[in-house]
Coordinates of C-alpha atoms in Angstrom, one line a residue:
X300 CA -56.9 96.5 -72.3
X301 CA -55.5 93.2 -73.6
X302 CA -57.9 93.2 -76.6
X303 CA -56.8 96.7 -77.6
X304 CA -53.3 95.5 -77.7
X305 CA -54.3 92.5 -79.9
X306 CA -56.2 94.8 -82.3
X307 CA -53.2 97.1 -82.5
X308 CA -50.8 94.3 -83.4
X309 CA -52.6 92.4 -86.2
X310 CA -51.4 93.8 -89.5
X311 CA -52.9 93.7 -93.0
X312 CA -49.4 94.5 -94.3
X313 CA -48.1 91.2 -93.0
X314 CA -51.1 89.4 -94.5
X315 CA -50.3 91.0 -97.9
X316 CA -46.7 89.8 -97.6
X317 CA -47.9 86.2 -97.2
X318 CA -50.3 86.5 -100.1
X319 CA -47.7 87.9 -102.4
X320 CA -45.3 85.0 -101.6
X321 CA -48.0 82.3 -101.9
X322 CA -49.4 83.6 -105.2
X323 CA -46.1 84.1 -106.8
X324 CA -44.0 81.2 -105.4
X325 CA -46.7 78.6 -105.0
X326 CA -49.5 79.2 -107.6
X327 CA -51.9 76.4 -108.6
X328 CA -52.0 74.6 -105.3
X329 CA -54.1 71.6 -106.3
X330 CA -54.5 68.9 -103.7
X331 CA -52.3 65.9 -104.6
X332 CA -49.9 68.0 -106.6
X333 CA -46.3 69.1 -105.8
X334 CA -47.4 72.6 -105.2
X335 CA -50.2 71.3 -102.9
X336 CA -47.4 69.7 -100.8
X337 CA -45.3 72.9 -100.9
X338 CA -48.2 74.9 -99.6
X339 CA -48.5 72.6 -96.6
X340 CA -44.8 73.0 -95.9
X341 CA -45.1 76.8 -96.2
X342 CA -47.9 76.8 -93.6
X343 CA -45.9 74.5 -91.3
X344 CA -42.7 76.6 -91.6
X345 CA -44.5 79.9 -91.0
X346 CA -46.1 78.5 -87.8
X347 CA -42.8 77.0 -86.6
X348 CA -41.1 80.3 -87.1
X349 CA -43.3 82.0 -84.6
X350 CA -42.9 79.3 -82.1
X351 CA -46.2 77.4 -82.5
X352 CA -46.4 73.7 -82.7
X353 CA -47.0 72.5 -86.3
X354 CA -47.2 69.2 -88.1
X355 CA -48.2 68.0 -91.6
X356 CA -50.6 65.1 -91.8
X357 CA -50.7 63.1 -95.1
X358 CA -53.7 61.0 -96.1
X359 CA -55.1 59.4 -99.2
X360 CA -57.6 61.6 -100.9
X361 CA -60.0 61.0 -103.9
X362 CA -59.2 64.1 -105.9
X363 CA -59.6 65.3 -109.5
X364 CA -57.3 66.8 -112.1
X365 CA -59.7 68.2 -114.8
X366 CA -58.4 69.4 -118.1
X367 CA -59.7 71.6 -120.9
X368 CA -63.1 70.6 -122.1
X369 CA -64.5 70.9 -125.6
X370 CA -67.9 72.3 -126.6
X371 CA -69.5 72.8 -130.0
X372 CA -72.9 74.0 -131.0
X373 CA -74.2 71.7 -133.7
X374 CA -77.5 73.4 -134.6
X375 CA -79.0 75.8 -135.5
X376 CA -75.4 76.9 -136.5
X377 CA -72.0 75.5 -135.7
X378 CA -70.0 77.4 -133.0
X379 CA -66.9 76.3 -131.0
X380 CA -66.9 77.5 -127.3
X381 CA -64.0 77.4 -124.8
X382 CA -64.7 75.2 -121.8
X383 CA -63.1 73.7 -118.7
X384 CA -64.0 70.2 -117.5
X385 CA -65.3 70.5 -114.0
X386 CA -63.6 68.5 -111.2
X387 CA -64.9 64.9 -110.6
X388 CA -66.9 65.1 -113.8
X389 CA -67.6 61.8 -115.3
X390 CA -65.2 61.7 -118.3
X391 CA -66.8 61.2 -121.7
X392 CA -65.7 58.7 -124.3
X393 CA -63.4 60.1 -127.0
X394 CA -66.5 60.7 -129.2
X395 CA -68.0 63.0 -126.6
X396 CA -71.8 63.3 -126.0
X397 CA -74.4 65.3 -127.9
X398 CA -78.0 66.2 -127.2
X399 CA -80.6 68.9 -127.1
X400 CA -79.8 71.8 -124.8
X401 CA -82.2 72.7 -122.0
X402 CA -81.9 75.9 -119.9
X403 CA -82.5 75.1 -116.2
X404 CA -81.2 78.5 -115.0
X405 CA -80.4 78.0 -111.3
X406 CA -80.4 74.2 -111.6
X407 CA -82.7 73.8 -108.6
X408 CA -85.4 71.2 -108.4
X409 CA -88.2 73.8 -109.1
X410 CA -86.6 74.6 -112.5
X411 CA -87.6 71.1 -113.7
X412 CA -91.2 71.2 -112.7
X413 CA -93.5 70.4 -115.6
X414 CA -90.5 69.9 -117.9
X415 CA -88.8 66.8 -119.3
X416 CA -85.0 66.6 -118.9
X417 CA -84.5 63.0 -119.9
X418 CA -81.8 62.6 -122.5
X419 CA -81.0 66.4 -122.6
X420 CA -78.0 68.4 -121.7
X421 CA -78.7 71.1 -119.2
X422 CA -77.4 74.7 -119.2
X423 CA -77.3 76.3 -115.7
X424 CA -76.0 79.3 -113.9
X425 CA -72.8 78.7 -111.9
X426 CA -73.9 80.2 -108.6
X427 CA -74.4 78.7 -105.1
X428 CA -78.2 78.6 -105.3
X429 CA -77.7 75.6 -105.4
X430 CA -74.0 74.8 -105.5
X431 CA -72.5 73.1 -108.6
X432 CA -72.4 69.8 -106.8
X433 CA -76.1 69.9 -106.2
X434 CA -76.9 71.1 -109.7
X435 CA -75.2 68.0 -111.1
X436 CA -76.9 65.7 -108.6
X437 CA -80.3 67.2 -109.4
X438 CA -79.7 67.0 -113.2
X439 CA -78.8 63.3 -112.8
X440 CA -81.9 62.6 -110.8
X441 CA -84.0 64.3 -113.6
X442 CA -82.5 62.1 -116.3
X443 CA -80.1 64.6 -117.9
X444 CA -77.1 63.2 -119.8
X445 CA -74.7 66.1 -119.1
X446 CA -74.3 69.6 -117.6
X447 CA -73.0 72.9 -119.0
X448 CA -72.6 75.5 -116.3
X449 CA -72.0 79.1 -117.3
X450 CA -70.0 81.4 -115.1
X451 CA -71.5 84.2 -113.0
X452 CA -70.4 87.8 -113.1
X453 CA -71.4 90.7 -115.4
X454 CA -72.7 89.9 -118.9
X455 CA -69.3 90.7 -120.3
X456 CA -67.4 88.2 -118.1
X457 CA -65.2 86.1 -120.3
X458 CA -63.5 84.1 -117.5
X459 CA -63.9 80.4 -117.9
X460 CA -64.5 78.8 -114.5
X461 CA -63.1 75.9 -112.6
X462 CA -65.1 74.0 -110.0
X463 CA -66.0 70.6 -108.7
X464 CA -69.3 68.7 -108.9
X465 CA -68.6 65.9 -106.4
X466 CA -71.5 65.8 -103.9
X467 CA -69.9 63.2 -101.5
X468 CA -68.4 65.1 -98.6
X469 CA -64.8 64.1 -98.0
X470 CA -63.5 60.7 -99.0
X471 CA -66.3 58.4 -99.9
X472 CA -67.4 55.3 -98.0
X473 CA -68.4 52.1 -99.9
X474 CA -72.0 53.4 -99.6
X475 CA -71.5 57.0 -100.7
X476 CA -69.2 55.8 -103.5
X477 CA -72.3 54.1 -104.9
X478 CA -74.9 56.8 -104.1
X479 CA -73.2 60.2 -103.9
X480 CA -70.5 60.4 -106.5
X481 CA -71.1 62.4 -109.8
X482 CA -73.1 60.6 -112.5
X483 CA -72.7 63.1 -115.3
X484 CA -70.0 64.7 -117.5
X485 CA -69.9 68.4 -116.7
X486 CA -68.1 71.5 -118.1
X487 CA -67.9 75.1 -117.3
X488 CA -68.0 78.0 -119.8
X489 CA -67.7 81.8 -119.7
X490 CA -70.8 83.9 -119.0
X491 CA -70.6 85.5 -122.4
X492 CA -70.8 82.1 -124.0
X493 CA -73.6 81.0 -121.7
X494 CA -75.7 84.0 -122.5
X495 CA -75.2 83.4 -126.2
X496 CA -76.5 79.9 -125.8
X497 CA -79.5 81.2 -123.8
X498 CA -80.2 83.7 -126.6
X499 CA -80.1 80.9 -129.2
X500 CA -82.5 78.8 -127.0
X501 CA -85.0 81.7 -126.9
X502 CA -85.2 81.4 -130.7
X503 CA -85.6 77.7 -130.9
X504 CA -84.0 74.3 -130.2
X505 CA -80.3 74.1 -129.8
X506 CA -78.2 70.9 -130.2
X507 CA -74.7 70.7 -128.7
X508 CA -71.8 68.3 -128.4
X509 CA -69.1 68.3 -125.7
X510 CA -66.2 66.3 -124.4
X511 CA -65.1 66.2 -120.7
X512 CA -61.5 65.4 -120.1
X513 CA -60.5 64.6 -116.5
X514 CA -58.4 62.3 -114.3
X515 CA -60.0 61.3 -111.0
X516 CA -58.2 59.2 -108.5
X517 CA -56.6 58.7 -105.2
X518 CA -53.5 60.8 -104.3
X519 CA -51.5 61.6 -101.2
X520 CA -52.8 65.0 -99.9
X521 CA -51.6 67.1 -97.0
X522 CA -53.1 69.2 -94.2
X523 CA -51.1 71.4 -91.8
X524 CA -52.2 71.6 -88.2
X525 CA -50.8 74.2 -85.8
X526 CA -51.4 74.6 -82.1
X527 CA -51.1 77.2 -79.5
X528 CA -51.7 75.6 -76.1
X529 CA -53.2 77.3 -73.1
X530 CA -52.0 76.5 -69.6
X531 CA -55.4 76.9 -68.0
X532 CA -57.4 74.4 -70.0
X533 CA -57.4 71.6 -72.6
X534 CA -60.3 73.3 -74.4
X535 CA -59.5 75.2 -77.6
X536 CA -60.9 77.1 -80.5
X537 CA -60.3 75.9 -84.1
X538 CA -59.3 78.3 -86.8
X539 CA -59.5 76.8 -90.2
X540 CA -59.4 77.4 -94.0
X541 CA -58.4 75.5 -97.1
X542 CA -54.9 75.8 -98.4
X543 CA -55.4 74.1 -101.7
X544 CA -56.6 76.0 -104.8
X545 CA -57.4 75.8 -108.5
X546 CA -54.9 76.7 -111.2
X547 CA -53.5 80.2 -111.1
X548 CA -52.6 82.6 -108.2
X549 CA -56.0 82.2 -106.5
X550 CA -55.3 85.2 -104.2
X551 CA -58.7 85.5 -102.6
X552 CA -59.3 81.8 -102.6
X553 CA -57.7 81.1 -100.3
X554 CA -54.2 82.6 -100.1
X555 CA -55.8 85.5 -98.3
X556 CA -57.6 83.3 -95.8
X557 CA -54.4 81.3 -95.0
X558 CA -52.5 84.6 -94.5
X559 CA -55.1 85.8 -92.0
X560 CA -54.7 82.5 -90.1
X561 CA -51.0 82.9 -90.0
X562 CA -51.3 86.5 -88.8
X563 CA -53.7 85.5 -86.0
X564 CA -51.3 82.7 -85.0
X565 CA -48.4 85.1 -84.8
X566 CA -50.2 87.6 -82.5
X567 CA -51.9 85.0 -80.3
X568 CA -48.7 83.0 -79.9
X569 CA -47.2 86.1 -78.3
X570 CA -50.1 86.3 -75.9
X571 CA -50.5 82.6 -75.2
X572 CA -50.0 83.2 -71.5
X573 CA -53.2 85.2 -71.4
X574 CA -55.4 82.5 -73.0
X575 CA -57.9 80.4 -71.1
X576 CA -58.4 78.2 -74.1
X577 CA -55.9 77.2 -76.8
X578 CA -56.0 77.5 -80.6
X579 CA -55.8 74.8 -83.2
X580 CA -55.3 76.0 -86.7
X581 CA -56.3 73.7 -89.6
X582 CA -54.9 74.4 -93.1
X583 CA -57.2 72.0 -94.9
X584 CA -56.7 70.4 -98.4
X585 CA -58.8 68.8 -101.1
X586 CA -61.5 71.4 -100.5
X587 CA -61.6 72.3 -104.2
X588 CA -61.0 69.0 -105.9
X589 CA -62.1 66.5 -103.2
X590 CA -65.0 68.3 -101.5
X591 CA -63.5 68.7 -98.0
X592 CA -61.3 65.7 -97.8
X593 CA -58.8 67.3 -95.4
X594 CA -61.2 68.8 -92.8
X595 CA -63.5 65.8 -92.7
X596 CA -60.4 63.5 -92.2
X597 CA -59.4 65.6 -89.3
X598 CA -62.9 65.5 -87.8
X599 CA -63.0 61.7 -88.1
X600 CA -59.4 61.1 -86.8
X601 CA -59.6 63.5 -83.9
X602 CA -63.2 62.8 -82.8
X603 CA -62.7 62.3 -79.1
X604 CA -60.6 65.4 -78.5
X605 CA -62.8 67.6 -80.7
X606 CA -66.0 66.4 -79.0
X607 CA -64.6 66.9 -75.5
X608 CA -62.6 70.1 -75.9
X609 CA -63.5 72.2 -79.1
X610 CA -65.6 75.2 -78.1
X611 CA -65.9 76.9 -81.5
X612 CA -64.7 77.0 -85.1
X613 CA -63.7 80.2 -86.9
X614 CA -63.5 79.5 -90.7
X615 CA -61.7 82.0 -92.8
X616 CA -62.3 81.7 -96.6
X617 CA -61.9 84.5 -99.1
X618 CA -61.7 87.6 -96.9
X619 CA -61.7 91.1 -98.2
X620 CA -62.7 90.7 -101.9
X621 CA -62.3 93.8 -104.0
X622 CA -65.5 95.9 -104.1
X623 CA -67.2 94.6 -101.0
X624 CA -68.6 97.2 -98.7
X625 CA -70.9 95.5 -96.2
X626 CA -70.2 92.8 -93.7
X627 CA -71.9 89.4 -93.6
X628 CA -71.5 86.7 -90.9
X629 CA -72.8 83.2 -90.9
X630 CA -72.8 81.5 -87.5
X631 CA -74.3 79.0 -85.2
X632 CA -77.3 80.6 -83.6
X633 CA -75.9 80.5 -80.1
X634 CA -72.9 82.7 -81.3
X635 CA -74.9 85.5 -82.9
X636 CA -75.2 88.0 -80.0
X637 CA -71.5 88.0 -79.1
X638 CA -70.1 88.4 -82.6
X639 CA -72.6 91.0 -83.7
X640 CA -71.7 93.1 -80.6
X641 CA -68.1 93.1 -81.8
X642 CA -69.0 93.8 -85.4
X643 CA -71.1 96.8 -84.5
X644 CA -68.3 98.2 -82.3
X645 CA -65.5 97.7 -84.9
X646 CA -67.4 98.3 -88.1
X647 CA -69.4 101.6 -87.5
X648 CA -71.3 102.7 -90.5
X649 CA -71.1 99.5 -92.4
X650 CA -74.2 97.4 -93.2
X651 CA -74.1 94.2 -91.2
X652 CA -76.1 91.1 -92.1
X653 CA -76.3 87.6 -90.6
X654 CA -77.6 84.2 -91.5
X655 CA -77.6 80.8 -89.8
X656 CA -74.5 78.9 -90.8
X657 CA -75.1 76.0 -93.3
X658 CA -72.7 73.4 -94.6
X659 CA -70.5 75.5 -97.0
X660 CA -66.8 75.6 -97.1
X661 CA -64.9 73.3 -94.7
X662 CA -67.8 73.0 -92.3
X663 CA -67.0 69.3 -91.6
X664 CA -67.7 69.7 -87.9
X665 CA -71.5 70.0 -87.8
X666 CA -72.0 66.4 -86.9
X667 CA -69.7 66.9 -83.9
X668 CA -71.8 69.8 -82.9
X669 CA -69.0 72.4 -82.8
X670 CA -70.4 75.9 -83.3
X671 CA -69.0 77.7 -86.3
X672 CA -68.8 81.2 -87.5
X673 CA -67.4 82.7 -90.7
X674 CA -67.6 86.3 -91.9
X675 CA -66.3 88.6 -94.6
X676 CA -67.1 91.7 -96.7
X677 CA -70.1 91.3 -99.0
X678 CA -71.5 93.0 -102.1
X679 CA -74.6 95.1 -102.1
X680 CA -77.8 93.7 -103.5
X681 CA -77.6 95.9 -106.6
X682 CA -74.1 94.7 -107.3
X683 CA -75.2 91.1 -106.8
X684 CA -78.2 91.5 -109.1
X685 CA -75.9 92.9 -111.8
X686 CA -73.4 90.1 -111.5
X687 CA -75.6 87.0 -111.4
X688 CA -75.1 86.7 -107.7
X689 CA -71.3 86.6 -107.9
X690 CA -71.0 86.7 -104.1
X691 CA -67.2 85.9 -104.3
X692 CA -66.3 88.1 -107.2
X693 CA -66.6 87.6 -111.0
X694 CA -63.1 86.2 -111.0
X695 CA -63.9 83.4 -108.5
X696 CA -62.5 80.0 -109.5
X697 CA -60.7 81.3 -112.6
X698 CA -57.2 82.3 -113.6
X699 CA -58.3 85.9 -113.1
X700 CA -58.1 85.5 -109.3
X701 CA -55.0 87.6 -109.0
X702 CA -53.7 89.8 -106.1
X703 CA -55.3 92.9 -107.5
X704 CA -58.7 91.4 -106.5
X705 CA -57.9 92.1 -102.8
X706 CA -59.1 95.2 -100.9
X707 CA -56.1 95.8 -98.6
X708 CA -57.8 98.7 -96.8
X709 CA -60.7 96.6 -95.8
X710 CA -58.4 93.7 -94.9
X711 CA -57.3 95.5 -91.7
X712 CA -61.0 95.6 -90.6
X713 CA -61.3 91.9 -91.4
X714 CA -58.3 90.8 -89.3
X715 CA -59.4 93.0 -86.4
X716 CA -62.8 91.4 -86.4
X717 CA -61.3 87.9 -86.6
X718 CA -58.9 88.7 -83.8
X719 CA -61.7 90.2 -81.6
X720 CA -63.9 87.1 -82.1
X721 CA -61.1 84.8 -81.4
X722 CA -59.9 86.7 -78.3
X723 CA -63.4 86.5 -76.7
X724 CA -63.7 82.8 -77.4
X725 CA -60.3 82.1 -76.0
X726 CA -60.4 84.4 -72.9
X727 CA -64.0 84.7 -71.7
X728 CA -64.4 83.0 -68.3
X729 CA -67.9 82.0 -69.3
X730 CA -68.3 81.3 -73.1
X731 CA -70.2 84.1 -74.8
X732 CA -73.1 81.9 -76.1
X733 CA -76.9 82.1 -75.6
X734 CA -79.3 79.3 -76.2
X735 CA -82.8 80.8 -75.9
X736 CA -82.4 82.1 -79.5
X737 CA -81.6 78.5 -80.5
X738 CA -84.9 77.4 -78.9
X739 CA -86.7 80.2 -80.7
X740 CA -85.4 78.9 -84.1
X741 CA -86.5 75.4 -83.3
X742 CA -89.9 76.6 -82.2
X743 CA -90.4 78.8 -85.3
X744 CA -89.6 75.8 -87.6
X745 CA -91.7 73.3 -85.7
X746 CA -94.7 75.6 -85.3
X747 CA -94.4 76.4 -89.0
X748 CA -94.8 72.8 -90.1
X749 CA -96.9 71.5 -87.2
X750 CA -100.1 71.5 -89.3
X751 CA -98.6 69.5 -92.2
X752 CA -96.7 67.5 -89.7
X753 CA -99.6 66.5 -87.5
X754 CA -99.7 62.9 -88.9
X755 CA -96.1 62.4 -87.6
X756 CA -96.5 64.1 -84.2
X757 CA -94.8 67.5 -84.8
X758 CA -97.3 69.2 -82.5
X759 CA -96.0 67.3 -79.5
X760 CA -92.4 68.0 -80.6
X761 CA -93.2 71.7 -80.6
X762 CA -94.5 71.3 -77.0
X763 CA -91.1 69.8 -76.1
X764 CA -89.4 72.7 -77.8
X765 CA -91.4 75.1 -75.6
X766 CA -90.1 73.3 -72.5
X767 CA -86.6 73.6 -73.8
X768 CA -87.1 77.3 -74.4
X769 CA -88.0 77.8 -70.8
X770 CA -85.0 75.9 -69.6
X771 CA -82.7 77.8 -72.1
X772 CA -84.1 81.1 -70.8
X773 CA -83.2 80.2 -67.2
X774 CA -79.7 78.9 -68.4
X775 CA -79.0 82.2 -70.3
X776 CA -80.0 84.2 -67.2
X777 CA -77.7 82.1 -65.0
X778 CA -74.8 82.5 -67.5
X779 CA -75.3 86.3 -67.6
X780 CA -75.3 86.5 -63.8
X781 CA -72.1 84.6 -63.5
X782 CA -70.5 86.7 -66.2
X783 CA -71.3 89.8 -64.2
X784 CA -69.8 88.1 -61.0
X785 CA -66.6 87.2 -62.8
X786 CA -66.5 90.7 -64.3
X787 CA -66.6 92.1 -60.7
X788 CA -63.6 90.0 -59.7
X789 CA -65.0 86.7 -58.4
X790 CA -62.2 84.2 -58.6
X791 CA -63.5 80.7 -58.2
X792 CA -64.2 79.3 -61.7
X793 CA -66.0 76.2 -60.7
X794 CA -69.3 77.7 -61.9
X795 CA -67.8 78.7 -65.2
X796 CA -66.7 75.1 -65.7
X797 CA -70.3 73.9 -65.2
X798 CA -71.7 76.5 -67.5
X799 CA -69.1 76.0 -70.2
X800 CA -69.5 72.2 -70.0
X801 CA -73.2 72.5 -70.4
X802 CA -72.8 74.9 -73.4
X803 CA -70.6 72.4 -75.2
X804 CA -73.1 69.6 -74.5
X805 CA -76.0 71.8 -75.8
X806 CA -74.1 72.5 -79.1
X807 CA -73.2 68.8 -79.5
X808 CA -76.9 67.9 -79.2
X809 CA -78.5 70.7 -81.1
X810 CA -76.3 71.6 -84.1
X811 CA -76.6 68.2 -85.7
X812 CA -80.4 68.6 -85.5
X813 CA -80.6 72.2 -86.6
X814 CA -78.1 71.9 -89.5
X815 CA -77.7 68.3 -90.8
X816 CA -79.9 65.7 -92.4
X817 CA -77.6 62.7 -91.7
X818 CA -77.0 63.7 -88.1
X819 CA -73.9 63.1 -85.9
X820 CA -72.0 60.4 -87.7
X821 CA -72.5 61.3 -91.4
X822 CA -71.8 64.1 -93.8
X823 CA -74.5 65.6 -95.9
X824 CA -73.7 66.0 -99.6
X825 CA -72.3 69.4 -100.5
X826 CA -75.0 71.9 -101.3
X827 CA -77.8 69.6 -100.2
X828 CA -81.1 71.4 -100.9
X829 CA -82.6 70.7 -97.4
X830 CA -79.6 72.3 -95.9
X831 CA -81.1 75.7 -96.6
X832 CA -83.8 75.1 -94.0
X833 CA -83.7 74.8 -90.2
X834 CA -83.9 71.1 -89.2
X835 CA -83.1 69.7 -92.6
X836 CA -84.4 66.3 -91.6
X837 CA -88.0 67.8 -91.7
X838 CA -87.5 69.4 -95.1
X839 CA -90.1 67.1 -96.7
X840 CA -92.9 67.8 -94.2
X841 CA -94.7 70.4 -96.3
X842 CA -95.1 67.9 -99.1
X843 CA -96.7 65.3 -96.9
X844 CA -100.2 66.7 -97.2
X845 CA -100.2 66.6 -101.0
X846 CA -99.7 62.9 -101.1
X847 CA -102.7 60.5 -101.3
X848 CA -102.9 57.5 -99.1
X849 CA -100.6 54.9 -100.6
X850 CA -97.0 53.6 -100.7
X851 CA -95.3 57.0 -101.3
X852 CA -97.1 58.6 -98.4
X853 CA -96.6 55.7 -96.0
X854 CA -92.8 55.6 -96.7
X855 CA -92.5 59.3 -96.2
X856 CA -94.4 59.2 -93.0
X857 CA -92.1 56.5 -91.8
X858 CA -89.0 58.6 -92.5
X859 CA -90.5 61.8 -91.0
X860 CA -91.7 60.3 -87.8
X861 CA -88.2 59.0 -87.2
X862 CA -86.8 62.5 -87.8
X863 CA -89.4 63.9 -85.4
X864 CA -88.2 61.4 -82.8
X865 CA -84.6 62.5 -83.3
X866 CA -85.6 66.1 -82.8
X867 CA -87.7 65.4 -79.8
X868 CA -85.0 63.3 -78.1
X869 CA -82.4 65.9 -78.7
X870 CA -84.5 68.7 -77.2
X871 CA -85.3 66.5 -74.2
X872 CA -81.7 65.7 -73.7
X873 CA -80.8 69.4 -74.0
X874 CA -83.3 70.4 -71.4
X875 CA -82.0 67.7 -69.1
X876 CA -78.5 68.9 -69.5
X877 CA -79.6 72.4 -68.5
X878 CA -81.5 71.2 -65.5
X879 CA -78.4 69.2 -64.3
X880 CA -76.2 72.3 -64.7
X881 CA -78.6 74.6 -62.9
X882 CA -78.9 72.2 -60.0
X883 CA -75.1 72.0 -59.8
X884 CA -75.0 75.8 -59.6
X885 CA -77.6 76.1 -56.8

């Protein structure tokens, strides 16, 4: 079988060779630096060598070059602590800032309930619950004057972290420059130091001083785009991952992901004549120090082609970290059945988990409605509990991210999974997506908030979702029937074109509703708290009932009824698209 051939040809040894070259010859691949440019050239040259089309695009990017920070405990006793300034931090004046320290642990909104943060410097955990960018944004909204973020990992972890705190996704607009850029100076410290500060806080007030040193500005940055064209169609699958990095080797983040992309391109280029859909590879930049400048630029500047022809997006970021044993995939709901079937077949005996994809990494294509999946090994719950939720390894975003942090045995499983996913998306006559599960997720969310959302009409929106579910059920049945016919040798692909066109339309309509607050033409801030919920635009519905009649309630109702209308319109349009497709098949 062709897939068996593909799986036998992808090689973890070739991936390792790329990682070794990247980490030794091009370390510290910061966007806007000379090594950032050299990495773009490496990706281009590797693609050209295998016969794929490849081009470097350069664009201005608002990026950050943070330097060492300075931190001192002033009271109850003086201590100096090593620190890194976080990317896009607001720089302090030469005199620095001082204030009383306040432990906000995760840094989420609920950590501030019943507490006063005004004028205080916060101490938080550097995890992704929420992300650094959101911790900074929340601290600013609460009146804090600065942020200290302690690293994750085991209690003995002395690695001092890098990281960015810029919420604005991609290059800012005039509006987001005013409303979504960082407002506070921020530094990162080792976990050992953070736990020491926490212990001191348990005994009484702690006063600290710190200085943040950073250069933020516009620089030329580069992305590399490769393409393997299919003769049968202009449609394509995107494969993407960031090629910029923090200082040091940064083996897992993301030299390993880039090497996987190059290995997939090598094998699929050799089989391009068997593809129904092409492949576009995006080696993004300014992920780390610009918050997705490269991928969002590509989305904006290639909008028409992406909207018409992109059928899916495989993001590869930090595969095969040392010590991972299970497998975790995040995907658009319509993709879940097909990729889990592959995972169960190729990963027997491994624990497999799934979650709906949210906007993390270079997921700049949610507004376009392109279904995305990303997957990699993951740590057990016990390991995560012991490491302060270090889902990407204790070395993440530090100079300790060296090549010995890779699991090369597990890498072969990773590349086989990626290849099998990509092969099915590129060669299936009918795309392997199902939409009744999407309808179920909308219904679960709408039914769950229909009581609190009664004043804004969510009950009738749920009724519309029920109608969409019935249509999606019929559509999935028709898709399955046609897959069987094509599997039995039916040659005319007109029906497949109708079904695939409808699937693209459904994703374009539903993903912006299910997974964004701003919708089609904007980018939510990175780590935005509502992003954790299905239909982020309805995040504030549960709080509506607790508001008395008055201005605050009336303004929130105005916002939520508009969000309700956006959801209802999208579901009606999705049902109509299905009805048109099914009539065309009759």
